[in-house]
Amino acid sequence: DSGVTQTPKHLITATGQRVTLRCSPRSGDLSVYWYQQSLDQGLQFLIQYYNGEERAKGNILERFSAQQFPDLHSELNLSSLELGDSALYFCASSLGTNTGELFFGEGSRLTVL
Amino acid sequence: AQTVTQSQPEMSVQEAETVTLSCTYDTSESDYYLFWYKQPPSRQMILVIRQEAYKQQNATENRFSVNFQKAAKSFSLKISDSQLGDAAMYFCAYSQNAGNMLTFGGGTRLMVKP
């Protein structure tokens, strides 16, 4: 158990809908990262937050947004969903921004029909 | 931009034997971190081993060791005495010194035959 909690574990929805994925980092970790894992794109970094502020942005679509709350949990919002958004979405956390070690949650499997 | 390449989509090893997974990367940085992550069928990403680029000594964690060739930008993972539980997807990953943003390779599926 990494200590990173993601909900929901599985989610099935329709095209055009909006979903929210939630992540609770390990106790004491200030950084949260979101990654997308799909068959065609592999593992891609989406976005990083550190202590409530956006720190780095990767290949995140404009239809996607994220935030980190004062209690350090994070949410990834995916809107106007398309079939191609079906993927495994991972959250990871680390103590800071320079330790080089991330702890991953079990992921949220999103299926868009 | 940094890239990470794993040239072996699939590898197979007999139980108790040794297997080496390959990884190459491209970067213009001199300080960085390299990692191997394991993703079993449970799908959770588990850190296997890490290597700091400034360290010349190859990292070792029990049956797992790396061969880090900085000049060649190569970072292979050796698994000794392979066990059935080692069967998984293995991802090589790169991180610059600051930021912890990981760039992953495409993965290698390791099968372990009893």
PDB file of C-alpha atoms in Angstrom:
ATOM      1  CA  ASP A   1       0.000   0.000   0.000  1.00  0.00           C
ATOM      2  CA  SER A   2       1.571   3.261  -1.199  1.00  0.00           C
ATOM      3  CA  GLY A   3      -0.592   5.455   1.021  1.00  0.00           C
ATOM      4  CA  VAL A   4      -2.021   7.284  -1.997  1.00  0.00           C
ATOM      5  CA  THR A   5      -5.783   6.853  -2.332  1.00  0.00           C
ATOM      6  CA  GLN A   6      -7.713   7.331  -5.543  1.00  0.00           C
ATOM      7  CA  THR A   7     -11.457   7.252  -6.072  1.00  0.00           C
ATOM      8  CA  PRO A   8     -13.333   5.964  -7.903  1.00  0.00           C
ATOM      9  CA  LYS A   9     -11.429   2.848  -8.967  1.00  0.00           C
ATOM     10  CA  HIS A  10     -13.658   2.344 -11.985  1.00  0.00           C
ATOM     11  CA  LEU A  11     -15.928   4.731 -13.831  1.00  0.00           C
ATOM     12  CA  ILE A  12     -18.047   4.239 -16.923  1.00  0.00           C
ATOM     13  CA  THR A  13     -19.659   7.213 -18.579  1.00  0.00           C
ATOM     14  CA  ALA A  14     -20.870   8.494 -21.934  1.00  0.00           C
ATOM     15  CA  THR A  15     -19.329  10.858 -24.435  1.00  0.00           C
ATOM     16  CA  GLY A  16     -19.925  14.506 -23.673  1.00  0.00           C
ATOM     17  CA  GLN A  17     -20.160  13.934 -19.938  1.00  0.00           C
ATOM     18  CA  ARG A  18     -17.998  15.313 -17.146  1.00  0.00           C
ATOM     19  CA  VAL A  19     -16.290  13.349 -14.375  1.00  0.00           C
ATOM     20  CA  THR A  20     -14.159  14.147 -11.356  1.00  0.00           C
ATOM     21  CA  LEU A  21     -11.363  11.927 -10.128  1.00  0.00           C
ATOM     22  CA  ARG A  22     -10.140  12.341  -6.591  1.00  0.00           C
ATOM     23  CA  CYS A  23      -6.744  11.745  -5.026  1.00  0.00           C
ATOM     24  CA  SER A  24      -5.571  11.807  -1.423  1.00  0.00           C
ATOM     25  CA  PRO A  25      -1.788  11.928  -1.190  1.00  0.00           C
ATOM     26  CA  ARG A  26       0.372  10.165   1.367  1.00  0.00           C
ATOM     27  CA  SER A  27       0.326  11.809   4.754  1.00  0.00           C
ATOM     28  CA  GLY A  28       2.808  14.673   4.737  1.00  0.00           C
ATOM     29  CA  ASP A  29       3.323  14.778   0.976  1.00  0.00           C
ATOM     30  CA  LEU A  30       2.880  18.230  -0.516  1.00  0.00           C
ATOM     31  CA  SER A  31       3.186  17.400  -4.217  1.00  0.00           C
ATOM     32  CA  VAL A  32       0.518  15.690  -6.284  1.00  0.00           C
ATOM     33  CA  TYR A  33       0.938  14.531  -9.855  1.00  0.00           C
ATOM     34  CA  TRP A  34      -1.578  13.272 -12.376  1.00  0.00           C
ATOM     35  CA  TYR A  35      -0.687  10.818 -15.116  1.00  0.00           C
ATOM     36  CA  GLN A  36      -2.720   9.260 -17.898  1.00  0.00           C
ATOM     37  CA  GLN A  37      -2.008   5.727 -19.101  1.00  0.00           C
ATOM     38  CA  SER A  38      -3.561   4.674 -22.381  1.00  0.00           C
ATOM     39  CA  LEU A  39      -2.757   1.944 -24.862  1.00  0.00           C
ATOM     40  CA  ASP A  40      -1.766   4.294 -27.669  1.00  0.00           C
ATOM     41  CA  GLN A  41      -0.100   7.104 -25.699  1.00  0.00           C
ATOM     42  CA  GLY A  42       1.526   5.136 -22.883  1.00  0.00           C
ATOM     43  CA  LEU A  43       2.113   6.906 -19.576  1.00  0.00           C
ATOM     44  CA  GLN A  44       1.871  10.652 -19.916  1.00  0.00           C
ATOM     45  CA  PHE A  45       2.355  13.353 -17.329  1.00  0.00           C
ATOM     46  CA  LEU A  46      -0.622  15.678 -17.092  1.00  0.00           C
ATOM     47  CA  ILE A  47      -0.076  18.149 -14.274  1.00  0.00           C
ATOM     48  CA  GLN A  48       1.633  18.706 -10.923  1.00  0.00           C
ATOM     49  CA  TYR A  49       0.538  20.657  -7.879  1.00  0.00           C
ATOM     50  CA  TYR A  50       2.675  21.613  -4.932  1.00  0.00           C
ATOM     51  CA  ASN A  51       1.058  22.827  -1.735  1.00  0.00           C
ATOM     52  CA  GLY A  52      -1.999  24.070  -3.567  1.00  0.00           C
ATOM     53  CA  GLU A  53      -0.300  25.717  -6.508  1.00  0.00           C
ATOM     54  CA  GLU A  54       0.197  24.451 -10.038  1.00  0.00           C
ATOM     55  CA  ARG A  55       3.872  23.629 -10.479  1.00  0.00           C
ATOM     56  CA  ALA A  56       4.208  21.948 -13.862  1.00  0.00           C
ATOM     57  CA  LYS A  57       2.002  21.167 -16.796  1.00  0.00           C
ATOM     58  CA  GLY A  58       2.372  18.376 -19.310  1.00  0.00           C
ATOM     59  CA  ASN A  59       0.152  17.108 -22.085  1.00  0.00           C
ATOM     60  CA  ILE A  60      -3.099  18.075 -20.443  1.00  0.00           C
ATOM     61  CA  LEU A  61      -6.019  18.890 -22.701  1.00  0.00           C
ATOM     62  CA  GLU A  62      -7.943  22.136 -22.269  1.00  0.00           C
ATOM     63  CA  ARG A  63     -11.028  20.027 -21.470  1.00  0.00           C
ATOM     64  CA  PHE A  64      -9.190  18.767 -18.397  1.00  0.00           C
ATOM     65  CA  SER A  65      -8.486  20.739 -15.271  1.00  0.00           C
ATOM     66  CA  ALA A  66      -7.170  20.000 -11.829  1.00  0.00           C
ATOM     67  CA  GLN A  67      -6.757  21.591  -8.459  1.00  0.00           C
ATOM     68  CA  GLN A  68      -5.223  20.882  -5.084  1.00  0.00           C
ATOM     69  CA  PHE A  69      -7.169  21.856  -2.011  1.00  0.00           C
ATOM     70  CA  PRO A  70      -5.904  23.223   1.342  1.00  0.00           C
ATOM     71  CA  ASP A  71      -6.069  19.725   2.843  1.00  0.00           C
ATOM     72  CA  LEU A  72      -3.755  18.690  -0.033  1.00  0.00           C
ATOM     73  CA  HIS A  73      -6.160  16.319  -1.741  1.00  0.00           C
ATOM     74  CA  SER A  74      -6.478  16.853  -5.465  1.00  0.00           C
ATOM     75  CA  GLU A  75      -9.171  16.498  -8.076  1.00  0.00           C
ATOM     76  CA  LEU A  76      -8.864  15.999 -11.812  1.00  0.00           C
ATOM     77  CA  ASN A  77     -11.868  17.180 -13.768  1.00  0.00           C
ATOM     78  CA  LEU A  78     -12.463  15.782 -17.237  1.00  0.00           C
ATOM     79  CA  SER A  79     -15.201  17.388 -19.321  1.00  0.00           C
ATOM     80  CA  SER A  80     -16.776  16.955 -22.774  1.00  0.00           C
ATOM     81  CA  LEU A  81     -15.482  13.411 -22.657  1.00  0.00           C
ATOM     82  CA  GLU A  82     -14.490  11.635 -25.848  1.00  0.00           C
ATOM     83  CA  LEU A  83     -13.928   7.967 -26.559  1.00  0.00           C
ATOM     84  CA  GLY A  84     -10.189   8.619 -26.633  1.00  0.00           C
ATOM     85  CA  ASP A  85     -10.221   9.792 -23.039  1.00  0.00           C
ATOM     86  CA  SER A  86     -10.732   6.214 -21.910  1.00  0.00           C
ATOM     87  CA  ALA A  87      -7.627   5.437 -19.888  1.00  0.00           C
ATOM     88  CA  LEU A  88      -6.178   4.709 -16.497  1.00  0.00           C
ATOM     89  CA  TYR A  89      -5.582   7.908 -14.570  1.00  0.00           C
ATOM     90  CA  PHE A  90      -2.918   7.767 -11.909  1.00  0.00           C
ATOM     91  CA  CYS A  91      -2.276  10.105  -9.066  1.00  0.00           C
ATOM     92  CA  ALA A  92       1.120  10.146  -7.409  1.00  0.00           C
ATOM     93  CA  SER A  93       2.506  12.100  -4.511  1.00  0.00           C
ATOM     94  CA  SER A  94       5.893  13.052  -3.139  1.00  0.00           C
ATOM     95  CA  LEU A  95       7.173  14.924  -0.151  1.00  0.00           C
ATOM     96  CA  GLY A  96       8.439  17.888  -2.099  1.00  0.00           C
ATOM     97  CA  THR A  97       9.508  18.763  -5.585  1.00  0.00           C
ATOM     98  CA  ASN A  98      13.090  17.649  -5.549  1.00  0.00           C
ATOM     99  CA  THR A  99      13.247  14.251  -3.904  1.00  0.00           C
ATOM    100  CA  GLY A 100      12.983  12.199  -7.069  1.00  0.00           C
ATOM    101  CA  GLU A 101      10.622   9.593  -5.677  1.00  0.00           C
ATOM    102  CA  LEU A 102       6.922   9.340  -6.417  1.00  0.00           C
ATOM    103  CA  PHE A 103       4.376   7.049  -4.780  1.00  0.00           C
ATOM    104  CA  PHE A 104       1.493   6.045  -7.003  1.00  0.00           C
ATOM    105  CA  GLY A 105      -2.112   5.279  -6.254  1.00  0.00           C
ATOM    106  CA  GLU A 106      -3.929   2.336  -7.814  1.00  0.00           C
ATOM    107  CA  GLY A 107      -5.417   4.493 -10.524  1.00  0.00           C
ATOM    108  CA  SER A 108      -8.927   5.291 -11.705  1.00  0.00           C
ATOM    109  CA  ARG A 109     -10.048   3.349 -14.768  1.00  0.00           C
ATOM    110  CA  LEU A 110     -12.231   5.589 -16.939  1.00  0.00           C
ATOM    111  CA  THR A 111     -14.264   4.083 -19.740  1.00  0.00           C
ATOM    112  CA  VAL A 112     -16.090   6.431 -22.091  1.00  0.00           C
ATOM    113  CA  LEU A 113     -18.808   4.780 -24.181  1.00  0.00           C
TER     114      LEU A 113
ATOM    115  CA  ALA B   1      12.676  17.339 -24.512  1.00  0.00           C
ATOM    116  CA  GLN B   2      13.690  14.206 -22.710  1.00  0.00           C
ATOM    117  CA  THR B   3      12.750  10.879 -24.219  1.00  0.00           C
ATOM    118  CA  VAL B   4      12.929   7.378 -22.805  1.00  0.00           C
ATOM    119  CA  THR B   5      13.020   4.322 -25.051  1.00  0.00           C
ATOM    120  CA  GLN B   6      12.456   0.708 -24.125  1.00  0.00           C
ATOM    121  CA  SER B   7      13.209  -1.376 -27.188  1.00  0.00           C
ATOM    122  CA  GLN B   8      11.856  -4.680 -25.861  1.00  0.00           C
ATOM    123  CA  PRO B   9       8.035  -4.794 -25.811  1.00  0.00           C
ATOM    124  CA  GLU B  10       8.122  -8.285 -24.292  1.00  0.00           C
ATOM    125  CA  MET B  11      10.669 -10.449 -22.532  1.00  0.00           C
ATOM    126  CA  SER B  12      10.474 -13.942 -21.159  1.00  0.00           C
ATOM    127  CA  VAL B  13      12.598 -15.623 -18.494  1.00  0.00           C
ATOM    128  CA  GLN B  14      12.636 -18.984 -16.824  1.00  0.00           C
ATOM    129  CA  GLU B  15      12.033 -19.015 -13.108  1.00  0.00           C
ATOM    130  CA  ALA B  16      15.321 -18.697 -11.151  1.00  0.00           C
ATOM    131  CA  GLU B  17      17.145 -17.373 -14.212  1.00  0.00           C
ATOM    132  CA  THR B  18      18.449 -13.854 -14.847  1.00  0.00           C
ATOM    133  CA  VAL B  19      16.966 -11.350 -17.266  1.00  0.00           C
ATOM    134  CA  THR B  20      18.030  -7.875 -18.371  1.00  0.00           C
ATOM    135  CA  LEU B  21      15.615  -5.192 -19.515  1.00  0.00           C
ATOM    136  CA  SER B  22      16.983  -2.386 -21.670  1.00  0.00           C
ATOM    137  CA  CYS B  23      16.365   1.337 -21.506  1.00  0.00           C
ATOM    138  CA  THR B  24      17.943   4.282 -23.261  1.00  0.00           C
ATOM    139  CA  TYR B  25      17.194   7.930 -22.741  1.00  0.00           C
ATOM    140  CA  ASP B  26      18.012  11.255 -24.233  1.00  0.00           C
ATOM    141  CA  THR B  27      18.772  14.370 -22.240  1.00  0.00           C
ATOM    142  CA  SER B  28      21.068  17.365 -22.304  1.00  0.00           C
ATOM    143  CA  GLU B  29      21.088  17.599 -18.508  1.00  0.00           C
ATOM    144  CA  SER B  30      23.974  16.418 -16.358  1.00  0.00           C
ATOM    145  CA  ASP B  31      21.992  15.905 -13.157  1.00  0.00           C
ATOM    146  CA  TYR B  32      18.915  13.725 -13.215  1.00  0.00           C
ATOM    147  CA  TYR B  33      17.291  10.626 -11.770  1.00  0.00           C
ATOM    148  CA  LEU B  34      16.471   7.336 -13.433  1.00  0.00           C
ATOM    149  CA  PHE B  35      13.942   4.806 -12.206  1.00  0.00           C
ATOM    150  CA  TRP B  36      12.486   1.423 -12.895  1.00  0.00           C
ATOM    151  CA  TYR B  37       8.851   0.976 -11.980  1.00  0.00           C
ATOM    152  CA  LYS B  38       6.941  -2.287 -11.919  1.00  0.00           C
ATOM    153  CA  GLN B  39       3.264  -2.469 -12.810  1.00  0.00           C
ATOM    154  CA  PRO B  40       1.744  -5.856 -11.903  1.00  0.00           C
ATOM    155  CA  PRO B  41      -1.765  -6.881 -12.975  1.00  0.00           C
ATOM    156  CA  SER B  42      -3.069  -5.033  -9.921  1.00  0.00           C
ATOM    157  CA  ARG B  43      -1.958  -1.998 -12.028  1.00  0.00           C
ATOM    158  CA  GLN B  44      -0.343  -0.037  -9.189  1.00  0.00           C
ATOM    159  CA  MET B  45       3.030   1.449 -10.103  1.00  0.00           C
ATOM    160  CA  ILE B  46       5.709   0.238  -7.707  1.00  0.00           C
ATOM    161  CA  LEU B  47       9.189   1.716  -7.538  1.00  0.00           C
ATOM    162  CA  VAL B  48      11.783  -1.009  -8.055  1.00  0.00           C
ATOM    163  CA  ILE B  49      15.034   0.916  -8.084  1.00  0.00           C
ATOM    164  CA  ARG B  50      16.402   4.406  -8.618  1.00  0.00           C
ATOM    165  CA  GLN B  51      19.709   5.843  -9.741  1.00  0.00           C
ATOM    166  CA  GLU B  52      21.064   9.351  -9.329  1.00  0.00           C
ATOM    167  CA  ALA B  53      23.082  10.393 -12.361  1.00  0.00           C
ATOM    168  CA  TYR B  54      25.887  11.899 -10.274  1.00  0.00           C
ATOM    169  CA  LYS B  55      26.542   8.532  -8.639  1.00  0.00           C
ATOM    170  CA  GLN B  56      28.939   6.307 -10.538  1.00  0.00           C
ATOM    171  CA  GLN B  57      28.069   3.236  -8.513  1.00  0.00           C
ATOM    172  CA  ASN B  58      25.227   1.172  -9.910  1.00  0.00           C
ATOM    173  CA  ALA B  59      22.186   0.894  -7.657  1.00  0.00           C
ATOM    174  CA  THR B  60      21.219  -2.472  -6.207  1.00  0.00           C
ATOM    175  CA  GLU B  61      18.079  -3.580  -4.374  1.00  0.00           C
ATOM    176  CA  ASN B  62      18.174  -7.248  -3.423  1.00  0.00           C
ATOM    177  CA  ARG B  63      17.684  -9.222  -6.677  1.00  0.00           C
ATOM    178  CA  PHE B  64      17.396  -6.055  -8.756  1.00  0.00           C
ATOM    179  CA  SER B  65      20.395  -4.138 -10.048  1.00  0.00           C
ATOM    180  CA  VAL B  66      21.054  -1.631 -12.769  1.00  0.00           C
ATOM    181  CA  ASN B  67      23.796  -1.057 -15.290  1.00  0.00           C
ATOM    182  CA  PHE B  68      23.992   2.711 -15.635  1.00  0.00           C
ATOM    183  CA  GLN B  69      26.115   3.922 -18.544  1.00  0.00           C
ATOM    184  CA  LYS B  70      25.906   7.710 -18.424  1.00  0.00           C
ATOM    185  CA  ALA B  71      27.949   8.415 -21.541  1.00  0.00           C
ATOM    186  CA  ALA B  72      25.894   5.951 -23.543  1.00  0.00           C
ATOM    187  CA  LYS B  73      22.655   7.135 -21.888  1.00  0.00           C
ATOM    188  CA  SER B  74      21.763   3.588 -21.087  1.00  0.00           C
ATOM    189  CA  PHE B  75      20.034   2.278 -17.962  1.00  0.00           C
ATOM    190  CA  SER B  76      19.302  -1.445 -17.951  1.00  0.00           C
ATOM    191  CA  LEU B  77      17.641  -3.457 -15.210  1.00  0.00           C
ATOM    192  CA  LYS B  78      18.914  -6.888 -14.240  1.00  0.00           C
ATOM    193  CA  ILE B  79      16.633  -9.227 -12.330  1.00  0.00           C
ATOM    194  CA  SER B  80      18.424 -12.171 -10.781  1.00  0.00           C
ATOM    195  CA  ASP B  81      16.813 -15.398  -9.563  1.00  0.00           C
ATOM    196  CA  SER B  82      13.547 -14.458 -11.295  1.00  0.00           C
ATOM    197  CA  GLN B  83      10.379 -15.319  -9.440  1.00  0.00           C
ATOM    198  CA  LEU B  84       6.818 -15.780 -10.652  1.00  0.00           C
ATOM    199  CA  GLY B  85       5.876 -12.617  -8.808  1.00  0.00           C
ATOM    200  CA  ASP B  86       8.253 -10.626 -10.982  1.00  0.00           C
ATOM    201  CA  ALA B  87       5.888 -11.010 -13.932  1.00  0.00           C
ATOM    202  CA  ALA B  88       4.664  -7.508 -14.732  1.00  0.00           C
ATOM    203  CA  MET B  89       5.098  -4.495 -16.968  1.00  0.00           C
ATOM    204  CA  TYR B  90       8.347  -2.683 -16.257  1.00  0.00           C
ATOM    205  CA  PHE B  91       8.718   0.985 -17.023  1.00  0.00           C
ATOM    206  CA  CYS B  92      11.924   2.928 -17.210  1.00  0.00           C
ATOM    207  CA  ALA B  93      11.512   6.575 -16.206  1.00  0.00           C
ATOM    208  CA  TYR B  94      13.537   9.759 -16.195  1.00  0.00           C
ATOM    209  CA  SER B  95      13.258  12.798 -13.980  1.00  0.00           C
ATOM    210  CA  GLN B  96      15.220  16.009 -14.045  1.00  0.00           C
ATOM    211  CA  ASN B  97      16.778  17.129 -10.795  1.00  0.00           C
ATOM    212  CA  ALA B  98      14.004  19.544 -10.038  1.00  0.00           C
ATOM    213  CA  GLY B  99      10.307  18.984 -10.396  1.00  0.00           C
ATOM    214  CA  ASN B 100       9.911  15.232 -10.136  1.00  0.00           C
ATOM    215  CA  MET B 101       8.004  15.131 -13.407  1.00  0.00           C
ATOM    216  CA  LEU B 102       8.605  11.635 -14.738  1.00  0.00           C
ATOM    217  CA  THR B 103       9.014  10.796 -18.394  1.00  0.00           C
ATOM    218  CA  PHE B 104       8.251   7.124 -18.966  1.00  0.00           C
ATOM    219  CA  GLY B 105       9.356   4.674 -21.589  1.00  0.00           C
ATOM    220  CA  GLY B 106       6.825   2.516 -23.407  1.00  0.00           C
ATOM    221  CA  GLY B 107       7.261  -0.421 -21.052  1.00  0.00           C
ATOM    222  CA  THR B 108       8.461  -4.018 -21.289  1.00  0.00           C
ATOM    223  CA  ARG B 109       6.153  -6.883 -20.426  1.00  0.00           C
ATOM    224  CA  LEU B 110       8.087  -9.524 -18.502  1.00  0.00           C
ATOM    225  CA  MET B 111       6.786 -13.070 -18.415  1.00  0.00           C
ATOM    226  CA  VAL B 112       8.233 -15.591 -15.997  1.00  0.00           C
ATOM    227  CA  LYS B 113       7.920 -19.251 -16.915  1.00  0.00           C
ATOM    228  CA  PRO B 114       7.729 -21.852 -14.146  1.00  0.00           C
TER     229      PRO B 114
END
